[in-house]
GROMACS .gro file of C-alpha atoms in nm:
model
  360
    1MET     CA    1   0.000   0.000   0.000
    2SER     CA    2   0.103   0.362  -0.045
    3PHE     CA    3   0.036   0.682   0.146
    4SER     CA    4   0.061   1.050   0.049
    5LEU     CA    5   0.063   1.391   0.216
    6GLY     CA    6   0.086   1.750   0.091
    7LYS     CA    7  -0.047   1.991  -0.168
    8ASN     CA    8   0.244   2.187  -0.318
    9VAL     CA    9   0.516   1.970  -0.167
   10LYS     CA   10   0.406   1.608  -0.158
   11ILE     CA   11   0.544   1.298   0.009
   12HIS     CA   12   0.449   0.952  -0.119
   13VAL     CA   13   0.552   0.646   0.084
   14GLU     CA   14   0.536   0.272   0.012
   15GLY     CA   15   0.643  -0.031   0.212
   16ALA     CA   16   0.608  -0.182   0.558
   17SER     CA   17   0.812  -0.265   0.864
   18HIS     CA   18   0.915  -0.612   0.746
   19ALA     CA   19   0.892  -0.554   0.369
   20PRO     CA   20   1.220  -0.582   0.176
   21LYS     CA   21   1.237  -0.203   0.152
   22ILE     CA   22   1.058   0.124   0.219
   23THR     CA   23   1.046   0.384  -0.059
   24VAL     CA   24   0.974   0.756  -0.051
   25GLU     CA   25   0.908   1.013  -0.324
   26LEU     CA   26   0.917   1.386  -0.254
   27THR     CA   27   0.779   1.619  -0.521
   28GLY     CA   28   0.761   1.998  -0.543
   29ILE     CA   29   1.123   2.066  -0.445
   30PRO     CA   30   1.272   2.339  -0.667
   31LYS     CA   31   1.562   2.277  -0.902
   32GLY     CA   32   1.910   2.392  -0.806
   33LYS     CA   33   1.882   2.361  -0.426
   34THR     CA   34   2.193   2.236  -0.247
   35ILE     CA   35   2.115   1.944  -0.016
   36ASP     CA   36   2.361   1.853   0.257
   37MET     CA   37   2.328   1.485   0.350
   38TRP     CA   38   2.494   1.525   0.690
   39PRO     CA   39   2.197   1.689   0.871
   40ILE     CA   40   1.964   1.439   0.705
   41GLU     CA   41   2.169   1.144   0.828
   42THR     CA   42   2.198   1.306   1.172
   43LEU     CA   43   1.820   1.334   1.204
   44LEU     CA   44   1.777   0.973   1.089
   45GLU     CA   45   2.033   0.861   1.346
   46ARG     CA   46   1.839   1.040   1.621
   47ARG     CA   47   1.531   0.841   1.516
   48ALA     CA   48   1.716   0.507   1.522
   49GLY     CA   49   1.679   0.254   1.803
   50GLY     CA   50   1.924   0.028   1.983
   51LYS     CA   51   2.076   0.297   2.204
   52SER     CA   52   1.933   0.212   2.546
   53VAL     CA   53   1.747  -0.051   2.743
   54TYR     CA   54   1.415   0.124   2.672
   55THR     CA   55   1.448   0.140   2.292
   56THR     CA   56   1.412  -0.145   2.044
   57ALA     CA   57   1.717  -0.365   1.988
   58ARG     CA   58   1.642  -0.374   1.615
   59LYS     CA   59   1.927  -0.205   1.432
   60GLU     CA   60   1.908  -0.095   1.070
   61LYS     CA   61   2.155   0.115   0.873
   62ASP     CA   62   1.875   0.356   0.778
   63ARG     CA   63   2.085   0.516   0.505
   64PRO     CA   64   1.884   0.646   0.210
   65VAL     CA   65   1.970   0.516  -0.136
   66ILE     CA   66   1.898   0.814  -0.365
   67ILE     CA   67   1.733   0.698  -0.687
   68SER     CA   68   1.659   1.035  -0.849
   69GLY     CA   69   1.607   1.405  -0.784
   70ILE     CA   70   1.947   1.483  -0.631
   71GLU     CA   71   2.272   1.476  -0.827
   72ASP     CA   72   2.606   1.577  -0.678
   73GLY     CA   73   2.420   1.724  -0.381
   74VAL     CA   74   2.195   1.949  -0.591
   75THR     CA   75   1.823   1.904  -0.668
   76THR     CA   76   1.736   1.843  -1.032
   77GLY     CA   77   1.372   1.951  -1.013
   78ASP     CA   78   1.258   1.592  -1.066
   79PRO     CA   79   1.085   1.401  -0.786
   80ILE     CA   80   1.333   1.304  -0.516
   81LYS     CA   81   1.314   0.928  -0.483
   82ALA     CA   82   1.495   0.723  -0.220
   83GLU     CA   83   1.468   0.380  -0.066
   84PHE     CA   84   1.562   0.224   0.266
   85ILE     CA   85   1.651  -0.146   0.285
   86ASN     CA   86   1.503  -0.349   0.571
   87SER     CA   87   1.773  -0.599   0.663
   88ASN     CA   88   1.711  -0.685   1.030
   89GLN     CA   89   1.357  -0.820   1.037
   90ARG     CA   90   1.250  -1.107   1.264
   91SER     CA   91   0.902  -1.186   1.136
   92SER     CA   92   0.898  -1.519   1.326
   93ASP     CA   93   0.844  -1.317   1.646
   94TYR     CA   94   0.489  -1.253   1.522
   95ASN     CA   95   0.388  -1.605   1.414
   96ASN     CA   96   0.170  -1.661   1.721
   97LEU     CA   97  -0.014  -1.331   1.669
   98LYS     CA   98  -0.150  -1.381   1.317
   99PHE     CA   99  -0.504  -1.433   1.449
  100VAL     CA  100  -0.461  -1.280   1.797
  101PRO     CA  101  -0.487  -0.898   1.782
  102ARG     CA  102  -0.254  -0.710   2.012
  103PRO     CA  103  -0.429  -0.463   2.247
  104SER     CA  104  -0.417  -0.099   2.129
  105HIS     CA  105  -0.249  -0.199   1.801
  106ALA     CA  106  -0.417  -0.168   1.461
  107ASP     CA  107  -0.436  -0.549   1.432
  108PHE     CA  108  -0.811  -0.606   1.483
  109ALA     CA  109  -0.925  -0.301   1.285
  110ALA     CA  110  -0.686  -0.386   0.999
  111TYR     CA  111  -0.776  -0.757   1.002
  112THR     CA  112  -1.143  -0.663   0.966
  113LYS     CA  113  -1.094  -0.385   0.709
  114TYR     CA  114  -0.861  -0.586   0.483
  115ASP     CA  115  -1.023  -0.931   0.534
  116GLY     CA  116  -0.712  -1.066   0.702
  117LYS     CA  117  -0.501  -1.011   0.390
  118VAL     CA  118  -0.233  -0.778   0.531
  119ASP     CA  119   0.097  -0.877   0.687
  120LEU     CA  120   0.119  -0.707   1.026
  121ALA     CA  121   0.460  -0.844   1.124
  122GLY     CA  122   0.643  -0.566   1.303
  123GLY     CA  123   0.327  -0.356   1.275
  124GLY     CA  124   0.324  -0.370   0.895
  125PHE     CA  125   0.249  -0.032   0.741
  126PHE     CA  126   0.112   0.084   1.078
  127SER     CA  127   0.460   0.056   1.226
  128GLY     CA  128   0.664   0.342   1.365
  129ARG     CA  129   0.926   0.236   1.111
  130MET     CA  130   0.716   0.418   0.852
  131THR     CA  131   0.837   0.743   1.010
  132LEU     CA  132   1.176   0.675   0.850
  133PRO     CA  133   1.087   0.807   0.501
  134MET     CA  134   0.893   1.089   0.668
  135CYS     CA  135   1.211   1.192   0.851
  136PHE     CA  136   1.414   1.181   0.529
  137ALA     CA  137   1.170   1.403   0.339
  138GLY     CA  138   1.121   1.633   0.638
  139ALA     CA  139   1.494   1.677   0.683
  140ILE     CA  140   1.520   1.800   0.323
  141CYS     CA  141   1.237   2.048   0.380
  142ARG     CA  142   1.399   2.159   0.703
  143GLU     CA  143   1.719   2.253   0.518
  144LEU     CA  144   1.517   2.458   0.269
  145LEU     CA  145   1.327   2.631   0.550
  146GLU     CA  146   1.656   2.722   0.716
  147GLU     CA  147   1.757   2.898   0.392
  148GLU     CA  148   1.454   3.119   0.455
  149GLY     CA  149   1.560   3.185   0.816
  150ILE     CA  150   1.294   2.950   0.958
  151LEU     CA  151   1.417   2.722   1.237
  152ILE     CA  152   1.246   2.421   1.397
  153GLY     CA  153   1.336   2.252   1.724
  154ALA     CA  154   1.171   2.004   1.960
  155HIS     CA  155   1.238   1.842   2.295
  156ILE     CA  156   1.084   1.593   2.536
  157SER     CA  157   0.852   1.802   2.751
  158SER     CA  158   0.746   1.511   2.971
  159VAL     CA  159   0.773   1.139   3.032
  160GLY     CA  160   0.505   1.009   3.264
  161ASP     CA  161   0.476   1.267   3.542
  162ILE     CA  162   0.829   1.401   3.496
  163LYS     CA  163   0.839   1.736   3.318
  164ASP     CA  164   1.112   1.928   3.137
  165ASP     CA  165   1.120   2.308   3.114
  166TYR     CA  166   0.909   2.463   2.837
  167PHE     CA  167   1.039   2.666   2.544
  168ASP     CA  168   1.012   3.043   2.582
  169PRO     CA  169   0.691   3.113   2.385
  170VAL     CA  170   0.775   3.478   2.310
  171ASP     CA  171   1.149   3.485   2.239
  172ASP     CA  172   1.246   3.456   1.872
  173ASP     CA  173   1.556   3.254   1.962
  174LEU     CA  174   1.538   2.876   1.953
  175GLU     CA  175   1.664   2.738   2.283
  176LEU     CA  176   1.946   2.483   2.273
  177VAL     CA  177   1.831   2.126   2.334
  178SER     CA  178   2.081   1.878   2.474
  179GLU     CA  179   2.259   1.676   2.207
  180GLU     CA  180   2.397   1.434   2.464
  181GLY     CA  181   2.157   1.170   2.589
  182LEU     CA  182   1.794   1.274   2.601
  183PRO     CA  183   1.681   1.581   2.401
  184VAL     CA  184   1.572   1.807   2.689
  185LEU     CA  185   1.633   2.159   2.820
  186ASN     CA  186   1.687   2.062   3.185
  187SER     CA  187   1.956   1.803   3.263
  188GLU     CA  188   1.796   1.719   3.599
  189ALA     CA  189   1.475   1.625   3.423
  190ALA     CA  190   1.674   1.407   3.184
  191ALA     CA  191   1.822   1.201   3.467
  192LYS     CA  192   1.478   1.142   3.620
  193MET     CA  193   1.327   1.053   3.282
  194ASP     CA  194   1.608   0.807   3.209
  195GLU     CA  195   1.556   0.636   3.544
  196LEU     CA  196   1.180   0.612   3.492
  197MET     CA  197   1.211   0.470   3.139
  198THR     CA  198   1.478   0.221   3.249
  199ASN     CA  199   1.268   0.096   3.541
  200THR     CA  200   0.960   0.072   3.317
  201ALA     CA  201   1.155  -0.144   3.070
  202LYS     CA  202   1.276  -0.371   3.351
  203ASP     CA  203   0.914  -0.408   3.461
  204MET     CA  204   0.825  -0.527   3.106
  205ASP     CA  205   0.590  -0.233   3.064
  206SER     CA  206   0.580   0.093   2.865
  207ILE     CA  207   0.517   0.463   2.924
  208GLY     CA  208   0.430   0.769   2.718
  209GLY     CA  209   0.497   1.141   2.731
  210THR     CA  210   0.479   1.469   2.542
  211ILE     CA  211   0.700   1.651   2.292
  212GLU     CA  212   0.708   2.029   2.253
  213CYS     CA  213   0.800   2.190   1.921
  214LYS     CA  214   0.892   2.552   1.847
  215VAL     CA  215   0.922   2.728   1.512
  216VAL     CA  216   1.080   3.071   1.472
  217GLY     CA  217   1.127   3.299   1.171
  218LEU     CA  218   0.792   3.244   0.999
  219PRO     CA  219   0.640   3.546   0.824
  220VAL     CA  220   0.299   3.682   0.913
  221GLY     CA  221   0.018   3.559   0.689
  222LEU     CA  222   0.076   3.185   0.632
  223GLY     CA  223  -0.230   2.967   0.632
  224ASP     CA  224  -0.601   3.019   0.576
  225PRO     CA  225  -0.914   3.036   0.789
  226ILE     CA  226  -1.126   2.734   0.882
  227TYR     CA  227  -1.013   2.406   0.719
  228ASP     CA  228  -0.670   2.502   0.586
  229SER     CA  229  -0.559   2.670   0.908
  230VAL     CA  230  -0.198   2.624   1.011
  231GLU     CA  231  -0.318   2.434   1.320
  232SER     CA  232  -0.526   2.203   1.100
  233MET     CA  233  -0.240   2.128   0.863
  234ILE     CA  234   0.015   2.068   1.139
  235SER     CA  235  -0.231   1.847   1.327
  236TYR     CA  236  -0.311   1.648   1.013
  237GLY     CA  237   0.057   1.579   0.962
  238MET     CA  238   0.130   1.499   1.327
  239PHE     CA  239  -0.131   1.225   1.335
  240GLY     CA  240   0.069   1.058   1.058
  241ILE     CA  241   0.314   0.969   1.336
  242PRO     CA  242   0.164   0.643   1.468
  243ALA     CA  243   0.218   0.714   1.839
  244VAL     CA  244   0.057   1.062   1.846
  245LYS     CA  245  -0.276   1.076   2.033
  246GLY     CA  246  -0.325   1.450   2.089
  247ILE     CA  247  -0.198   1.799   2.011
  248GLU     CA  248  -0.228   2.145   2.166
  249PHE     CA  249  -0.107   2.489   2.057
  250GLY     CA  250   0.023   2.772   2.276
  251ALA     CA  251  -0.134   2.755   2.620
  252GLY     CA  252  -0.332   2.456   2.497
  253PHE     CA  253  -0.598   2.313   2.725
  254ASP     CA  254  -0.475   2.533   3.010
  255ILE     CA  255  -0.630   2.830   2.830
  256THR     CA  256  -0.969   2.700   2.944
  257LYS     CA  257  -0.871   2.788   3.302
  258MET     CA  258  -0.797   3.153   3.215
  259ASN     CA  259  -1.013   3.462   3.189
  260GLY     CA  260  -1.003   3.639   2.855
  261SER     CA  261  -0.805   3.922   3.013
  262LYS     CA  262  -0.521   3.677   3.081
  263ALA     CA  263  -0.561   3.455   2.775
  264ASN     CA  264  -0.561   3.739   2.520
  265ASP     CA  265  -0.226   3.807   2.352
  266GLU     CA  266  -0.206   4.186   2.371
  267PHE     CA  267  -0.015   4.369   2.097
  268CYS     CA  268   0.293   4.588   2.134
  269ILE     CA  269   0.566   4.740   1.916
  270LYS     CA  270   0.909   4.581   1.949
  271GLU     CA  271   1.200   4.692   1.732
  272GLY     CA  272   0.956   4.853   1.491
  273LYS     CA  273   0.742   4.541   1.449
  274VAL     CA  274   0.399   4.445   1.575
  275ARG     CA  275   0.444   4.174   1.837
  276CYS     CA  276   0.243   4.006   2.112
  277VAL     CA  277   0.323   4.047   2.480
  278THR     CA  278   0.226   3.684   2.543
  279ASN     CA  279   0.182   3.390   2.307
  280ASN     CA  280  -0.109   3.187   2.440
  281SER     CA  281  -0.227   3.144   2.080
  282GLY     CA  282   0.094   2.961   1.990
  283GLY     CA  283   0.178   3.192   1.700
  284ILE     CA  284  -0.144   3.128   1.510
  285GLN     CA  285  -0.464   3.337   1.514
  286GLY     CA  286  -0.759   3.274   1.289
  287GLY     CA  287  -0.563   2.986   1.139
  288ILE     CA  288  -0.296   3.231   1.015
  289THR     CA  289   0.058   3.290   1.146
  290ASN     CA  290   0.096   3.618   1.335
  291GLY     CA  291   0.476   3.639   1.341
  292MET     CA  292   0.519   3.498   1.691
  293PRO     CA  293   0.691   3.160   1.741
  294ILE     CA  294   0.470   2.862   1.667
  295ILE     CA  295   0.447   2.651   1.982
  296PHE     CA  296   0.273   2.316   2.002
  297ARG     CA  297   0.291   1.995   2.203
  298VAL     CA  298   0.196   1.643   2.099
  299ALA     CA  299   0.094   1.355   2.325
  300ILE     CA  300   0.276   1.026   2.264
  301LYS     CA  301   0.101   0.712   2.388
  302PRO     CA  302   0.275   0.431   2.576
  303THR     CA  303   0.406   0.174   2.329
  304PRO     CA  304   0.131  -0.092   2.305
  305SER     CA  305   0.385  -0.374   2.262
  306ILE     CA  306   0.464  -0.477   2.620
  307PHE     CA  307   0.604  -0.806   2.748
  308LYS     CA  308   0.348  -0.853   3.026
  309GLU     CA  309   0.081  -1.118   2.971
  310GLN     CA  310  -0.235  -0.962   2.824
  311ARG     CA  311  -0.589  -1.061   2.729
  312SER     CA  312  -0.709  -1.083   2.369
  313VAL     CA  313  -0.919  -1.306   2.146
  314ASP     CA  314  -0.852  -1.573   1.884
  315LEU     CA  315  -1.020  -1.448   1.565
  316VAL     CA  316  -1.050  -1.803   1.426
  317SER     CA  317  -1.197  -1.985   1.726
  318MET     CA  318  -1.365  -1.666   1.854
  319GLU     CA  319  -1.253  -1.749   2.206
  320GLU     CA  320  -1.079  -1.531   2.461
  321THR     CA  321  -0.711  -1.603   2.517
  322LYS     CA  322  -0.401  -1.478   2.693
  323PHE     CA  323  -0.068  -1.417   2.528
  324SER     CA  324   0.273  -1.253   2.570
  325ILE     CA  325   0.437  -1.045   2.298
  326GLN     CA  326   0.780  -1.154   2.179
  327GLY     CA  327   1.036  -0.959   1.976
  328ARG     CA  328   1.213  -0.624   2.009
  329HIS     CA  329   1.012  -0.323   2.122
  330ASP     CA  330   1.052   0.023   2.271
  331SER     CA  331   0.925   0.061   2.627
  332CYS     CA  332   0.917   0.437   2.559
  333ILE     CA  333   0.905   0.576   2.207
  334VAL     CA  334   0.913   0.942   2.313
  335PRO     CA  335   1.290   1.007   2.263
  336ARG     CA  336   1.284   0.858   1.912
  337ALA     CA  337   0.968   1.051   1.821
  338VAL     CA  338   1.132   1.394   1.875
  339PRO     CA  339   1.303   1.405   1.531
  340CYS     CA  340   0.980   1.271   1.375
  341VAL     CA  341   0.789   1.570   1.511
  342GLU     CA  342   1.055   1.809   1.376
  343ALA     CA  343   1.053   1.642   1.035
  344MET     CA  344   0.676   1.635   0.998
  345CYS     CA  345   0.656   1.999   1.109
  346ALA     CA  346   0.910   2.089   0.839
  347LEU     CA  347   0.719   1.897   0.571
  348VAL     CA  348   0.393   2.071   0.651
  349LEU     CA  349   0.538   2.421   0.690
  350TYR     CA  350   0.741   2.404   0.369
  351ASP     CA  351   0.424   2.303   0.188
  352ILE     CA  352   0.237   2.596   0.345
  353LEU     CA  353   0.523   2.836   0.272
  354LYS     CA  354   0.522   2.738  -0.095
  355GLU     CA  355   0.147   2.805  -0.111
  356TYR     CA  356   0.209   3.145   0.050
  357LYS     CA  357   0.472   3.231  -0.211
  358ASN     CA  358   0.246   3.120  -0.494
  359GLU     CA  359  -0.018   3.364  -0.370
  360LYS     CA  360   0.221   3.658  -0.376
   0.00000   0.00000   0.00000
């Protein structure tokens, strides 16, 4: 099966977790753009597993094989096509689950929708591995956004009940996120998160968290009211990351606890520009960017693949059963999802930016 996203800049993905390969096609990238592979490979490495006790032991090279669209580091104007080889599958780990749907996975819904004709080993095309081509395409868009002075950064804002500091919602600078260990702003929070995730893995369980993303340098006027709002487009893209279960912008749900006098982002003049004193709107008003940093947070669910015994049903005998998942799984996917959030944000915003330029 194949999946697509975008209007002016489109990503088209084919493959599955245990298929021989995963392919990606990115269209709408202008001719003559210099593409540096190092930041792309760095983002893909951040997404990779096998680095701790709470991430999957599955190790893949995850190096893109460029088929077309980039020659000698420069875009040709043709669709950028690349493929990733899957070389470390262990499909036998899923033999006992062919007719036993895993709780909170797509197994039962997919089995019913596709009449049992899809291979769900490793999660199939529902797998988090399908974020790999997304990260490749998003990393390219991120480089092109940086040419425009638009920067994107994300960090783990919480794991379980442990919280990191938040980004400054008003400052146009992008705060430095740790490049050593966990991507956080507060090293003390990182130590507590690491301990919690390690203990959760030892307990054969999983845990979720949140990721905060900040975008600076966007012009005023991107997006449209109602259905093509910037919030709508970002949200649509974020739910393409399998683990995402919620999203909030600016003050998010906490804005419901405020009076309008506190929630309203009053205007001021700063260095000759119209700015907001606060940024409870998250940089978007009426679906359109207002020149303030875009701030949003996504909720990442606990990984549904846990090693504890669980209840399910046998879809052949139609009897209840108990089972234990085998294989290699993350007990917390939050750290690996941070670059996915950055990449998807870049994909969506570059698409929106191109629409904005076409309107000018």
